XYZ file of C-alpha atoms in Angstrom:
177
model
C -10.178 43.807 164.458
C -8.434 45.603 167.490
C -9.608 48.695 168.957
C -7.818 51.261 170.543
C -9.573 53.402 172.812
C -8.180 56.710 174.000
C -9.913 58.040 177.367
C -10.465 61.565 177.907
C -7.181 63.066 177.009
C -8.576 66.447 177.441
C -6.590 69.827 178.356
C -8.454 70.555 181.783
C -7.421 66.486 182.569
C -3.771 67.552 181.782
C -3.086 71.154 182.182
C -6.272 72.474 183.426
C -8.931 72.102 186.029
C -8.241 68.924 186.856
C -4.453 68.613 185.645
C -2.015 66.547 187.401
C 2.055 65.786 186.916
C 1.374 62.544 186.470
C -1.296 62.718 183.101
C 1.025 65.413 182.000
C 3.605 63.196 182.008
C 2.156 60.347 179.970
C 1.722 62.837 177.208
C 4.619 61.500 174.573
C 3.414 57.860 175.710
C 0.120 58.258 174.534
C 0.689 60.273 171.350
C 3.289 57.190 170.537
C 0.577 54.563 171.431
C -2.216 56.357 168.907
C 0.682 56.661 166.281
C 1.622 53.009 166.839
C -1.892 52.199 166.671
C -2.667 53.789 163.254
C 0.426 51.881 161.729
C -1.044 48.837 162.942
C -4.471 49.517 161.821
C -6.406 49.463 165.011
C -9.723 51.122 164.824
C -9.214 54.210 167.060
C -11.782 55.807 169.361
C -11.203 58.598 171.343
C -13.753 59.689 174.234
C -14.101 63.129 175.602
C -15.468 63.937 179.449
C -18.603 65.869 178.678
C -20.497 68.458 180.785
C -22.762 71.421 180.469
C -22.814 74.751 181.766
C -25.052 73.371 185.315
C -22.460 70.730 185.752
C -22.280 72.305 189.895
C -26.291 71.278 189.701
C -25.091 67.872 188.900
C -24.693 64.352 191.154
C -21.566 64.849 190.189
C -20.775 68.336 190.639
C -22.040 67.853 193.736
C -18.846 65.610 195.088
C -16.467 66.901 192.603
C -17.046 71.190 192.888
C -14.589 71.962 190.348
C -15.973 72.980 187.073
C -14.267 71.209 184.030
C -14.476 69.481 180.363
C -17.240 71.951 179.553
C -18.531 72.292 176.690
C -16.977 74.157 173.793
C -14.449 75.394 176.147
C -10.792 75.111 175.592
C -10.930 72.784 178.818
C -13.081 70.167 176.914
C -10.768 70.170 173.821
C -8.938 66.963 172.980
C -4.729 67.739 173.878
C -3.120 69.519 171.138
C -0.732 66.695 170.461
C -3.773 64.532 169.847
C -6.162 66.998 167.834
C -4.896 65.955 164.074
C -5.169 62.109 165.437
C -9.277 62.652 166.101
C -9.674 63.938 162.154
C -11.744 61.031 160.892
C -11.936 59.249 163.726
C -14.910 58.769 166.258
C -15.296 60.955 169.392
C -17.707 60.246 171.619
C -18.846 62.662 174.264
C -19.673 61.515 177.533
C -21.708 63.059 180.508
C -20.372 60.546 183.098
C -17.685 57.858 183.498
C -18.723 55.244 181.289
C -20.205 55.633 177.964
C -22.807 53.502 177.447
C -22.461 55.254 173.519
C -18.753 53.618 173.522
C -20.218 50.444 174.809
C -22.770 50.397 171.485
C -20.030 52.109 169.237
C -17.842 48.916 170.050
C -20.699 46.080 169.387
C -21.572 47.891 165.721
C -18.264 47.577 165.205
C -18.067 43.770 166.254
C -20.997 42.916 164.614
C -19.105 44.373 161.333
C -15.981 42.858 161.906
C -15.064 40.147 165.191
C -12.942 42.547 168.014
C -10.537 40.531 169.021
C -8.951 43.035 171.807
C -9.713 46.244 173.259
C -7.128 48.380 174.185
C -7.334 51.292 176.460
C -4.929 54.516 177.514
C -6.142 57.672 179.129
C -7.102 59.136 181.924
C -8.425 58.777 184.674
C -7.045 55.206 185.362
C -9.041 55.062 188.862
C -12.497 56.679 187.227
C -12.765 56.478 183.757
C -10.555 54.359 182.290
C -11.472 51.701 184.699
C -15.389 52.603 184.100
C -14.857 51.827 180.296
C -13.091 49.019 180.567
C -15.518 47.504 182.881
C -18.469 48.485 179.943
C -16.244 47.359 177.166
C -15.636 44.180 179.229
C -19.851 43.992 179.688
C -20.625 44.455 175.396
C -18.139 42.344 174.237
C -17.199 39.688 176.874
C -14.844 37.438 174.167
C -12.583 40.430 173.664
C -9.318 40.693 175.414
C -9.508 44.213 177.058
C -6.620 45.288 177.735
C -4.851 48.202 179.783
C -1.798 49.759 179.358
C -0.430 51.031 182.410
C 2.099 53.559 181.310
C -0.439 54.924 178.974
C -2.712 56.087 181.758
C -2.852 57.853 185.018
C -5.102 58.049 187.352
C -6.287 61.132 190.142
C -3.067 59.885 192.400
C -0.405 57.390 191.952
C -1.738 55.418 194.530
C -5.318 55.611 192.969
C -3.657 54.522 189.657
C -2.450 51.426 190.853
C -5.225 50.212 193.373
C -7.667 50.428 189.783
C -4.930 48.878 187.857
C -4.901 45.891 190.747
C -8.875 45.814 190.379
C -9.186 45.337 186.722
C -7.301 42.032 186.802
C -9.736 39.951 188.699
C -12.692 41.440 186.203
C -10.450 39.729 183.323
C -8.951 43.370 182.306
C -5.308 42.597 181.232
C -2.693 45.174 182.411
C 0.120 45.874 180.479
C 2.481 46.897 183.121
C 5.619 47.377 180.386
């Protein structure tokens, strides 16, 4: 089985709090990768940055003071574009960078049927999606994980590449296409 794993492609990482040009912009990419993905009949999992009202009380609050993917607000909400793709498909909510719940969610799903590669697109490429593909990397070691490049995008440019560069000497392929 492959697995496609969409990271955090919430409003306040796009158009809100947190927004940048550069996640706006991979928008029609990623809603083409998750359609391509269901006509292939990869297993699709779709994560969603996680925090509570006290987030400012938080680690990190505390060295990142803006307020965002809180609960029930419209911040926290998967993208429009995506919202009819997450019907019937897992979403895991996350209070930090890695899920340690996607990390289990991924080894009940090998232990029901082999993963043979782990795909991820999202944001952030520096924080997140590198964070998850390091833990997807650490549950099921045999998989090829695998990045897609101009499915993701990270806090900067620059940040986006440097974790792109990082990932390939932990065995992360990057699909630079």
């Amino acid at each position: 089985m492959d697995i496609l794993i969409v990271v955090d492609m919430q409003n306040d990482f796009v158009s809100g709090a947190l927004g940048t040009q550069e996640a706006f912009d991979i928008v029609p990419y990623v809603v083409g990768r998750v359609a391509e993905g269901a006509a292939r009949g990869e297993e699709i999992l779709f994560t969603r940055d996680t925090h509570s009202p006290d987030y400012m009380d938080t680690q990190e609050g505390r060295h990142l003071p803006v307020p965002h993917c809180i609960r029930g607000s419209e911040g926290w909400e998967i993208i429009p574009q995506l919202q009819p793709d997450t019907v019937g498909r897992t979403v895991i909510d996350k209070p930090t960078f890695g899920s340690r719940a996607l990390g289990e969610e991924l080894a009940r799903l090998n232990e029901r049927e082999p993963v043979g590669k782990i795909t991820l697109i999202g944001v952030c490429t520096d924080i997140c999606v590198l964070s998850n593909a390091l833990l997807a990397k650490a549950f099921l070691p045999e998989a090829e994980v695998v990045v897609e490049a101009a499915c993701c995008a990270g806090v900067t440019p620059e940040a986006h590449r440097t974790a792109l560069e990082a990932m390939k000497p932990c065995q992360i392929t990057v699909k630079e296409d």
